Amino acid sequence: MLKREKVIKAAKVIWIASLPLIFVLTAGALTGSALLQASSEGDDFDVAGRTIMNWTLPFAFGFIVLFLLAFTVYLTLKAKNDQLGKINFSLRKFWDGVFKETTPEKLNEESLAFLDPLDPYFNQVNQAGNSIIDVGCGSGEMLMKMAFLDREKTHHYTGLDQSLAALKTAEETAMLSGLSNLNFICGDLMALRKIPDNYFDGGITSNFLDVIPSLTAKEFIAELARIIKPGGILLVKLNFIVEDAQRKKMGGTLDKDGNIYLKGILRTSNKPNEYWITLFSDSFNLISQGTYPRAKDQPGDRLFVFQRR
């Protein structure tokens, strides 16, 4: 269970558990008040009423405050969680639609030549060890290129994506291309959390972390840090920064956090390099940076090579 969801669950337990205690303590305070009204000063009812009031009122007040705090935390985080869920659901639906239009085909190094500028980076990850994961793998072209570069065929590659359509294309393409050392997992953070600690020697993630909500991206980064072995290499590729003039030309809209949406779908968080380097710095050292010319007449995608500490 994700940390945010654990907090939501704990807050719910607290405010629900507080309600009967508040009721009991309030009833006790009312009983004490009734005894005081029916008593004379100094008699047994007066003493009993004051004792009950002295014990119940502070606790009742404390549990009311606890209830309000827990209920506020619960509502705030649940609303945020629901919002993230809606965004992630819309993204999954969008990318499923995109990948349903793709057709599996036999690939080789020549057909993947457009990825050649990334070969030095892929080789760096391959040299980290035999077990590699691609988080947000899409149709798996990056992993397949890495598999072709593995001349000795000693590596095993795992791709993870939440789009069934993407993984169907990836699996059929790998089979047509004669690549038997790849497997694919359909899932999101919950699937990633099932992988044991320090399981992979290296990893890649391409144009993925910056097209999901920033909070979700932070959770993926934490999981990457957990599953990649110390000393392991991680290649991160991000979309180029979209300037405001280009955003307007594309018809994109901005939210208060600077995320860019097209037709209601999150397309990039558009965060600067320093933002991403800082996010990774808790568990990774930055080794190098670069760019990848993905499309003509556009800035290059941003590349970062990190090493797990």
mmCIF file of C-alpha atoms in Angstrom:
data_model
loop_
_atom_site.group_PDB
_atom_site.id
_atom_site.type_symbol
_atom_site.label_atom_id
_atom_site.label_comp_id
_atom_site.label_asym_id
_atom_site.label_seq_id
_atom_site.Cartn_x
_atom_site.Cartn_y
_atom_site.Cartn_z
ATOM 1 C CA MET A 1 0.000 0.000 0.000
ATOM 2 C CA LEU A 2 1.306 3.437 -0.916
ATOM 3 C CA LYS A 3 2.306 5.817 1.872
ATOM 4 C CA ARG A 4 -0.428 8.297 0.974
ATOM 5 C CA GLU A 5 -3.049 5.546 1.065
ATOM 6 C CA LYS A 6 -1.729 4.335 4.418
ATOM 7 C CA VAL A 7 -2.158 7.824 5.860
ATOM 8 C CA ILE A 8 -5.694 8.021 4.445
ATOM 9 C CA LYS A 9 -6.569 4.651 5.988
ATOM 10 C CA ALA A 10 -5.043 5.609 9.363
ATOM 11 C CA ALA A 11 -6.852 8.951 9.406
ATOM 12 C CA LYS A 12 -10.159 7.216 8.648
ATOM 13 C CA VAL A 13 -9.628 4.708 11.465
ATOM 14 C CA ILE A 14 -8.842 7.531 13.898
ATOM 15 C CA TRP A 15 -11.853 9.717 13.124
ATOM 16 C CA ILE A 16 -14.251 6.771 13.111
ATOM 17 C CA ALA A 17 -12.836 5.445 16.405
ATOM 18 C CA SER A 18 -13.050 8.924 17.937
ATOM 19 C CA LEU A 19 -16.802 9.244 17.414
ATOM 20 C CA PRO A 20 -18.018 6.708 20.033
ATOM 21 C CA LEU A 21 -15.450 8.011 22.545
ATOM 22 C CA ILE A 22 -16.672 11.564 21.993
ATOM 23 C CA PHE A 23 -20.253 10.356 22.452
ATOM 24 C CA VAL A 24 -19.451 8.500 25.692
ATOM 25 C CA LEU A 25 -17.399 11.363 27.139
ATOM 26 C CA THR A 26 -20.015 13.938 26.169
ATOM 27 C CA ALA A 27 -22.714 11.815 27.781
ATOM 28 C CA GLY A 28 -20.558 11.628 30.898
ATOM 29 C CA ALA A 29 -20.080 15.393 30.939
ATOM 30 C CA LEU A 30 -23.832 15.923 30.590
ATOM 31 C CA THR A 31 -24.411 13.477 33.443
ATOM 32 C CA GLY A 32 -21.946 15.400 35.609
ATOM 33 C CA SER A 33 -23.674 18.660 34.698
ATOM 34 C CA ALA A 34 -27.081 17.202 35.632
ATOM 35 C CA LEU A 35 -25.721 16.044 39.008
ATOM 36 C CA LEU A 36 -24.368 19.541 39.706
ATOM 37 C CA GLN A 37 -27.711 21.129 38.919
ATOM 38 C CA ALA A 38 -29.544 18.672 41.180
ATOM 39 C CA SER A 39 -27.118 19.027 44.100
ATOM 40 C CA SER A 40 -26.286 21.391 46.879
ATOM 41 C CA GLU A 41 -22.743 22.645 47.250
ATOM 42 C CA GLY A 42 -20.565 20.115 49.059
ATOM 43 C CA ASP A 43 -22.999 17.175 49.067
ATOM 44 C CA ASP A 44 -22.264 13.800 47.461
ATOM 45 C CA PHE A 45 -23.982 14.671 44.168
ATOM 46 C CA ASP A 46 -21.988 17.891 43.931
ATOM 47 C CA VAL A 47 -18.686 16.072 44.486
ATOM 48 C CA ALA A 48 -19.622 13.313 42.027
ATOM 49 C CA GLY A 49 -20.751 15.826 39.404
ATOM 50 C CA ARG A 50 -17.548 17.879 39.657
ATOM 51 C CA THR A 51 -15.374 14.727 39.517
ATOM 52 C CA ILE A 52 -17.157 13.476 36.399
ATOM 53 C CA MET A 53 -16.907 16.885 34.739
ATOM 54 C CA ASN A 54 -13.221 17.225 35.576
ATOM 55 C CA TRP A 55 -12.463 13.863 33.973
ATOM 56 C CA THR A 56 -14.736 13.878 30.952
ATOM 57 C CA LEU A 57 -14.572 17.447 29.635
ATOM 58 C CA PRO A 58 -10.797 17.584 28.896
ATOM 59 C CA PHE A 59 -10.872 14.152 27.244
ATOM 60 C CA ALA A 60 -13.995 15.012 25.262
ATOM 61 C CA PHE A 61 -12.360 18.234 24.053
ATOM 62 C CA GLY A 62 -9.158 16.358 23.153
ATOM 63 C CA PHE A 63 -10.960 13.696 21.150
ATOM 64 C CA ILE A 64 -13.027 16.339 19.362
ATOM 65 C CA VAL A 65 -9.808 18.064 18.287
ATOM 66 C CA LEU A 66 -8.339 14.696 17.245
ATOM 67 C CA PHE A 67 -11.492 13.902 15.280
ATOM 68 C CA LEU A 68 -11.402 17.239 13.463
ATOM 69 C CA LEU A 69 -7.728 16.874 12.589
ATOM 70 C CA ALA A 70 -8.071 13.278 11.388
ATOM 71 C CA PHE A 71 -11.235 14.047 9.432
ATOM 72 C CA THR A 72 -9.577 17.046 7.749
ATOM 73 C CA VAL A 73 -6.505 14.987 6.802
ATOM 74 C CA TYR A 74 -8.740 12.200 5.515
ATOM 75 C CA LEU A 75 -10.865 14.489 3.331
ATOM 76 C CA THR A 76 -7.881 16.438 1.988
ATOM 77 C CA LEU A 77 -5.740 13.421 1.071
ATOM 78 C CA LYS A 78 -8.699 11.416 -0.224
ATOM 79 C CA ALA A 79 -9.669 14.269 -2.530
ATOM 80 C CA LYS A 80 -6.070 14.458 -3.767
ATOM 81 C CA ASN A 81 -5.939 10.682 -4.179
ATOM 82 C CA ASP A 82 -9.217 10.672 -6.087
ATOM 83 C CA GLN A 83 -7.902 13.451 -8.339
ATOM 84 C CA LEU A 84 -4.699 11.510 -9.036
ATOM 85 C CA GLY A 85 -6.758 8.408 -9.710
ATOM 86 C CA LYS A 86 -8.858 10.248 -12.288
ATOM 87 C CA ILE A 87 -5.765 11.663 -14.023
ATOM 88 C CA ASN A 88 -4.030 8.279 -14.085
ATOM 89 C CA PHE A 89 -7.194 6.590 -15.358
ATOM 90 C CA SER A 90 -7.520 9.140 -18.168
ATOM 91 C CA LEU A 91 -3.854 8.594 -19.064
ATOM 92 C CA ARG A 92 -4.276 4.814 -19.153
ATOM 93 C CA LYS A 93 -7.333 5.187 -21.389
ATOM 94 C CA PHE A 94 -5.519 7.663 -23.650
ATOM 95 C CA TRP A 95 -2.397 5.526 -24.113
ATOM 96 C CA ASP A 96 -4.466 2.383 -24.611
ATOM 97 C CA GLY A 97 -6.132 4.216 -27.489
ATOM 98 C CA VAL A 98 -2.767 5.256 -28.916
ATOM 99 C CA PHE A 99 -1.249 1.769 -28.754
ATOM 100 C CA LYS A 100 -4.352 0.077 -30.177
ATOM 101 C CA GLU A 101 -3.416 1.808 -33.431
ATOM 102 C CA THR A 102 0.042 0.186 -33.480
ATOM 103 C CA THR A 103 0.746 -3.041 -35.362
ATOM 104 C CA PRO A 104 3.269 -5.659 -34.193
ATOM 105 C CA GLU A 105 6.116 -6.154 -36.663
ATOM 106 C CA LYS A 106 9.454 -7.873 -36.942
ATOM 107 C CA LEU A 107 12.222 -5.552 -35.774
ATOM 108 C CA ASN A 108 15.980 -5.609 -36.134
ATOM 109 C CA GLU A 109 18.831 -3.200 -35.491
ATOM 110 C CA GLU A 110 18.310 -1.550 -38.866
ATOM 111 C CA SER A 111 14.624 -0.833 -38.259
ATOM 112 C CA LEU A 112 15.536 0.610 -34.852
ATOM 113 C CA ALA A 113 18.312 2.802 -36.262
ATOM 114 C CA PHE A 114 16.446 5.912 -35.134
ATOM 115 C CA LEU A 115 17.527 4.931 -31.615
ATOM 116 C CA ASP A 116 21.222 4.679 -32.553
ATOM 117 C CA PRO A 117 22.126 7.977 -30.804
ATOM 118 C CA LEU A 118 21.099 6.263 -27.570
ATOM 119 C CA ASP A 119 23.439 3.280 -28.050
ATOM 120 C CA PRO A 120 26.189 4.611 -25.730
ATOM 121 C CA TYR A 121 23.586 5.078 -23.003
ATOM 122 C CA PHE A 122 22.025 1.668 -23.597
ATOM 123 C CA ASN A 123 25.464 0.051 -23.467
ATOM 124 C CA GLN A 124 26.128 1.789 -20.169
ATOM 125 C CA VAL A 125 22.974 0.256 -18.679
ATOM 126 C CA ASN A 126 23.712 -3.166 -20.230
ATOM 127 C CA GLN A 127 27.174 -3.120 -18.680
ATOM 128 C CA ALA A 128 25.639 -2.684 -15.216
ATOM 129 C CA GLY A 129 24.496 -6.311 -15.167
ATOM 130 C CA ASN A 130 22.244 -8.914 -16.715
ATOM 131 C CA SER A 131 18.863 -7.891 -15.293
ATOM 132 C CA ILE A 132 17.286 -4.710 -16.709
ATOM 133 C CA ILE A 133 13.852 -3.136 -16.231
ATOM 134 C CA ASP A 134 12.065 -0.529 -18.331
ATOM 135 C CA VAL A 135 9.378 1.287 -16.334
ATOM 136 C CA GLY A 136 6.719 2.754 -18.604
ATOM 137 C CA CYS A 137 7.998 0.643 -21.488
ATOM 138 C CA GLY A 138 5.129 1.239 -23.920
ATOM 139 C CA SER A 139 5.513 -1.034 -26.939
ATOM 140 C CA GLY A 140 9.008 -2.030 -25.812
ATOM 141 C CA GLU A 141 11.192 -0.591 -28.585
ATOM 142 C CA MET A 142 13.823 0.714 -26.159
ATOM 143 C CA LEU A 143 14.192 -2.703 -24.494
ATOM 144 C CA MET A 144 14.345 -4.444 -27.850
ATOM 145 C CA LYS A 145 17.112 -2.138 -29.008
ATOM 146 C CA MET A 146 19.017 -2.956 -25.811
ATOM 147 C CA ALA A 147 18.436 -6.669 -26.407
ATOM 148 C CA PHE A 148 19.915 -6.422 -29.907
ATOM 149 C CA LEU A 149 22.965 -4.642 -28.429
ATOM 150 C CA ASP A 150 23.425 -7.556 -26.003
ATOM 151 C CA ARG A 151 25.704 -9.493 -28.355
ATOM 152 C CA GLU A 152 26.306 -12.385 -25.988
ATOM 153 C CA LYS A 153 22.593 -12.766 -25.224
ATOM 154 C CA THR A 154 23.195 -13.053 -21.488
ATOM 155 C CA HIS A 155 20.742 -10.375 -20.363
ATOM 156 C CA HIS A 156 17.118 -10.564 -19.332
ATOM 157 C CA TYR A 157 14.839 -7.593 -19.865
ATOM 158 C CA THR A 158 11.565 -6.751 -18.108
ATOM 159 C CA GLY A 159 9.125 -4.127 -19.312
ATOM 160 C CA LEU A 160 6.371 -2.688 -17.119
ATOM 161 C CA ASP A 161 3.438 -0.648 -18.365
ATOM 162 C CA GLN A 162 -0.191 -0.230 -17.393
ATOM 163 C CA SER A 163 -1.447 -0.239 -20.999
ATOM 164 C CA LEU A 164 -2.624 -3.680 -22.071
ATOM 165 C CA ALA A 165 -2.659 -2.576 -25.692
ATOM 166 C CA ALA A 166 0.986 -1.474 -25.484
ATOM 167 C CA LEU A 167 2.108 -4.737 -23.924
ATOM 168 C CA LYS A 168 0.187 -6.829 -26.429
ATOM 169 C CA THR A 169 2.092 -5.043 -29.201
ATOM 170 C CA ALA A 170 5.373 -5.433 -27.282
ATOM 171 C CA GLU A 171 4.945 -9.170 -26.705
ATOM 172 C CA GLU A 172 3.973 -9.930 -30.302
ATOM 173 C CA THR A 173 6.766 -7.718 -31.675
ATOM 174 C CA ALA A 174 9.357 -9.427 -29.462
ATOM 175 C CA MET A 175 8.159 -12.832 -30.651
ATOM 176 C CA LEU A 176 8.251 -11.798 -34.325
ATOM 177 C CA SER A 177 11.740 -10.354 -33.783
ATOM 178 C CA GLY A 178 13.112 -13.543 -32.228
ATOM 179 C CA LEU A 179 13.747 -11.927 -28.844
ATOM 180 C CA SER A 180 13.050 -14.532 -26.173
ATOM 181 C CA ASN A 181 14.829 -12.791 -23.303
ATOM 182 C CA LEU A 182 12.116 -10.191 -22.736
ATOM 183 C CA ASN A 183 9.048 -10.379 -20.528
ATOM 184 C CA PHE A 184 6.375 -7.800 -19.857
ATOM 185 C CA ILE A 185 4.295 -6.976 -16.789
ATOM 186 C CA CYS A 186 0.998 -5.141 -16.993
ATOM 187 C CA GLY A 187 0.661 -2.935 -13.947
ATOM 188 C CA ASP A 188 1.351 0.311 -12.178
ATOM 189 C CA LEU A 189 2.953 1.213 -8.846
ATOM 190 C CA MET A 190 1.281 -1.678 -7.077
ATOM 191 C CA ALA A 191 2.891 -4.150 -9.487
ATOM 192 C CA LEU A 192 6.263 -2.468 -9.048
ATOM 193 C CA ARG A 193 5.973 -2.730 -5.271
ATOM 194 C CA LYS A 194 5.736 -6.533 -5.547
ATOM 195 C CA ILE A 195 9.287 -6.704 -6.937
ATOM 196 C CA PRO A 196 11.905 -7.576 -4.271
ATOM 197 C CA ASP A 197 14.485 -5.029 -3.109
ATOM 198 C CA ASN A 198 17.718 -4.722 -5.122
ATOM 199 C CA TYR A 199 16.361 -7.017 -7.826
ATOM 200 C CA PHE A 200 17.602 -5.343 -11.025
ATOM 201 C CA ASP A 201 21.128 -4.424 -12.099
ATOM 202 C CA GLY A 202 19.923 -1.465 -14.123
ATOM 203 C CA GLY A 203 16.931 0.239 -15.605
ATOM 204 C CA ILE A 204 15.541 2.734 -18.058
ATOM 205 C CA THR A 205 12.463 4.923 -18.149
ATOM 206 C CA SER A 206 11.661 6.888 -21.269
ATOM 207 C CA ASN A 207 9.237 9.806 -21.643
ATOM 208 C CA PHE A 208 7.208 8.417 -18.771
ATOM 209 C CA LEU A 209 7.944 10.172 -15.483
ATOM 210 C CA ASP A 210 7.129 13.596 -16.920
ATOM 211 C CA VAL A 211 3.777 12.584 -18.437
ATOM 212 C CA ILE A 212 2.222 11.393 -15.182
ATOM 213 C CA PRO A 213 1.249 13.445 -12.092
ATOM 214 C CA SER A 214 4.304 14.675 -10.174
ATOM 215 C CA LEU A 215 3.218 12.919 -6.958
ATOM 216 C CA THR A 216 2.933 9.641 -8.844
ATOM 217 C CA ALA A 217 6.334 10.226 -10.464
ATOM 218 C CA LYS A 218 7.922 10.691 -7.033
ATOM 219 C CA GLU A 219 6.495 7.352 -5.930
ATOM 220 C CA PHE A 220 7.867 5.647 -9.046
ATOM 221 C CA ILE A 221 11.301 7.133 -8.381
ATOM 222 C CA ALA A 222 11.202 5.784 -4.815
ATOM 223 C CA GLU A 223 10.395 2.325 -6.182
ATOM 224 C CA LEU A 224 13.171 2.518 -8.771
ATOM 225 C CA ALA A 225 15.595 3.344 -5.968
ATOM 226 C CA ARG A 226 14.338 0.323 -4.036
ATOM 227 C CA ILE A 227 14.496 -2.286 -6.809
ATOM 228 C CA ILE A 228 17.785 -1.246 -8.479
ATOM 229 C CA LYS A 229 20.895 -2.626 -6.818
ATOM 230 C CA PRO A 230 23.533 -0.305 -5.336
ATOM 231 C CA GLY A 231 25.920 0.577 -8.135
ATOM 232 C CA GLY A 232 23.197 -0.057 -10.731
ATOM 233 C CA ILE A 233 22.738 2.312 -13.685
ATOM 234 C CA LEU A 234 19.459 4.062 -14.526
ATOM 235 C CA LEU A 235 18.852 5.899 -17.801
ATOM 236 C CA VAL A 236 16.090 8.499 -17.610
ATOM 237 C CA LYS A 237 14.739 10.118 -20.776
ATOM 238 C CA LEU A 238 12.329 13.043 -20.508
ATOM 239 C CA ASN A 239 10.468 15.158 -23.017
ATOM 240 C CA PHE A 240 11.937 18.509 -23.951
ATOM 241 C CA ILE A 241 10.764 21.641 -22.154
ATOM 242 C CA VAL A 242 7.751 23.128 -23.932
ATOM 243 C CA GLU A 243 8.054 26.904 -24.207
ATOM 244 C CA ASP A 244 4.932 28.976 -23.703
ATOM 245 C CA ALA A 245 4.688 30.045 -27.345
ATOM 246 C CA GLN A 246 4.816 26.415 -28.451
ATOM 247 C CA ARG A 247 2.242 25.419 -25.839
ATOM 248 C CA LYS A 248 -0.177 28.043 -27.141
ATOM 249 C CA LYS A 249 0.435 26.928 -30.716
ATOM 250 C CA MET A 250 -0.364 23.342 -29.702
ATOM 251 C CA GLY A 251 -3.531 24.470 -27.933
ATOM 252 C CA GLY A 252 -2.238 23.282 -24.573
ATOM 253 C CA THR A 253 -3.578 24.510 -21.268
ATOM 254 C CA LEU A 254 -1.676 25.088 -18.030
ATOM 255 C CA ASP A 255 -2.770 24.191 -14.526
ATOM 256 C CA LYS A 256 -1.590 25.942 -11.368
ATOM 257 C CA ASP A 257 1.421 23.600 -11.079
ATOM 258 C CA GLY A 258 2.646 24.246 -14.617
ATOM 259 C CA ASN A 259 1.443 20.919 -16.061
ATOM 260 C CA ILE A 260 0.416 21.061 -19.709
ATOM 261 C CA TYR A 261 -2.812 19.417 -20.874
ATOM 262 C CA LEU A 262 -4.024 18.736 -24.406
ATOM 263 C CA LYS A 263 -7.747 18.091 -24.759
ATOM 264 C CA GLY A 264 -7.938 17.420 -21.020
ATOM 265 C CA ILE A 265 -5.104 14.846 -21.003
ATOM 266 C CA LEU A 266 -1.891 15.467 -19.075
ATOM 267 C CA ARG A 267 0.919 15.520 -21.655
ATOM 268 C CA THR A 268 3.882 16.869 -19.690
ATOM 269 C CA SER A 269 4.694 18.187 -16.237
ATOM 270 C CA ASN A 270 7.276 20.402 -18.004
ATOM 271 C CA LYS A 271 9.613 20.504 -15.000
ATOM 272 C CA PRO A 272 13.213 21.763 -15.443
ATOM 273 C CA ASN A 273 16.301 19.550 -15.224
ATOM 274 C CA GLU A 274 17.142 20.732 -11.708
ATOM 275 C CA TYR A 275 13.766 19.522 -10.444
ATOM 276 C CA TRP A 276 14.391 15.956 -11.657
ATOM 277 C CA ILE A 277 18.010 15.840 -10.537
ATOM 278 C CA THR A 278 16.902 16.874 -7.040
ATOM 279 C CA LEU A 279 14.222 14.164 -6.947
ATOM 280 C CA PHE A 280 16.743 11.465 -7.778
ATOM 281 C CA SER A 281 19.506 12.859 -5.549
ATOM 282 C CA ASP A 282 18.279 11.099 -2.393
ATOM 283 C CA SER A 283 19.284 7.692 -3.788
ATOM 284 C CA PHE A 284 21.191 8.267 -7.032
ATOM 285 C CA ASN A 285 24.302 10.093 -8.200
ATOM 286 C CA LEU A 286 24.097 11.915 -11.515
ATOM 287 C CA ILE A 287 26.786 10.576 -13.866
ATOM 288 C CA SER A 288 26.022 12.437 -17.080
ATOM 289 C CA GLN A 289 23.445 14.385 -19.051
ATOM 290 C CA GLY A 290 22.695 14.652 -22.742
ATOM 291 C CA THR A 291 20.003 15.087 -25.363
ATOM 292 C CA TYR A 292 18.360 12.835 -27.937
ATOM 293 C CA PRO A 293 17.150 14.276 -31.285
ATOM 294 C CA ARG A 294 13.778 12.558 -31.383
ATOM 295 C CA ALA A 295 12.142 14.814 -33.967
ATOM 296 C CA LYS A 296 13.285 17.361 -36.517
ATOM 297 C CA ASP A 297 12.759 21.050 -35.800
ATOM 298 C CA GLN A 298 12.242 20.337 -32.097
ATOM 299 C CA PRO A 299 14.539 20.452 -29.071
ATOM 300 C CA GLY A 300 16.062 17.128 -28.083
ATOM 301 C CA ASP A 301 14.644 14.912 -25.369
ATOM 302 C CA ARG A 302 16.583 15.218 -22.118
ATOM 303 C CA LEU A 303 18.824 12.357 -20.972
ATOM 304 C CA PHE A 304 20.129 11.636 -17.481
ATOM 305 C CA VAL A 305 22.326 8.749 -16.395
ATOM 306 C CA PHE A 306 22.169 7.988 -12.683
ATOM 307 C CA GLN A 307 24.016 5.483 -10.536
ATOM 308 C CA ARG A 308 22.336 3.955 -7.505
ATOM 309 C CA ARG A 309 24.219 4.674 -4.288
#
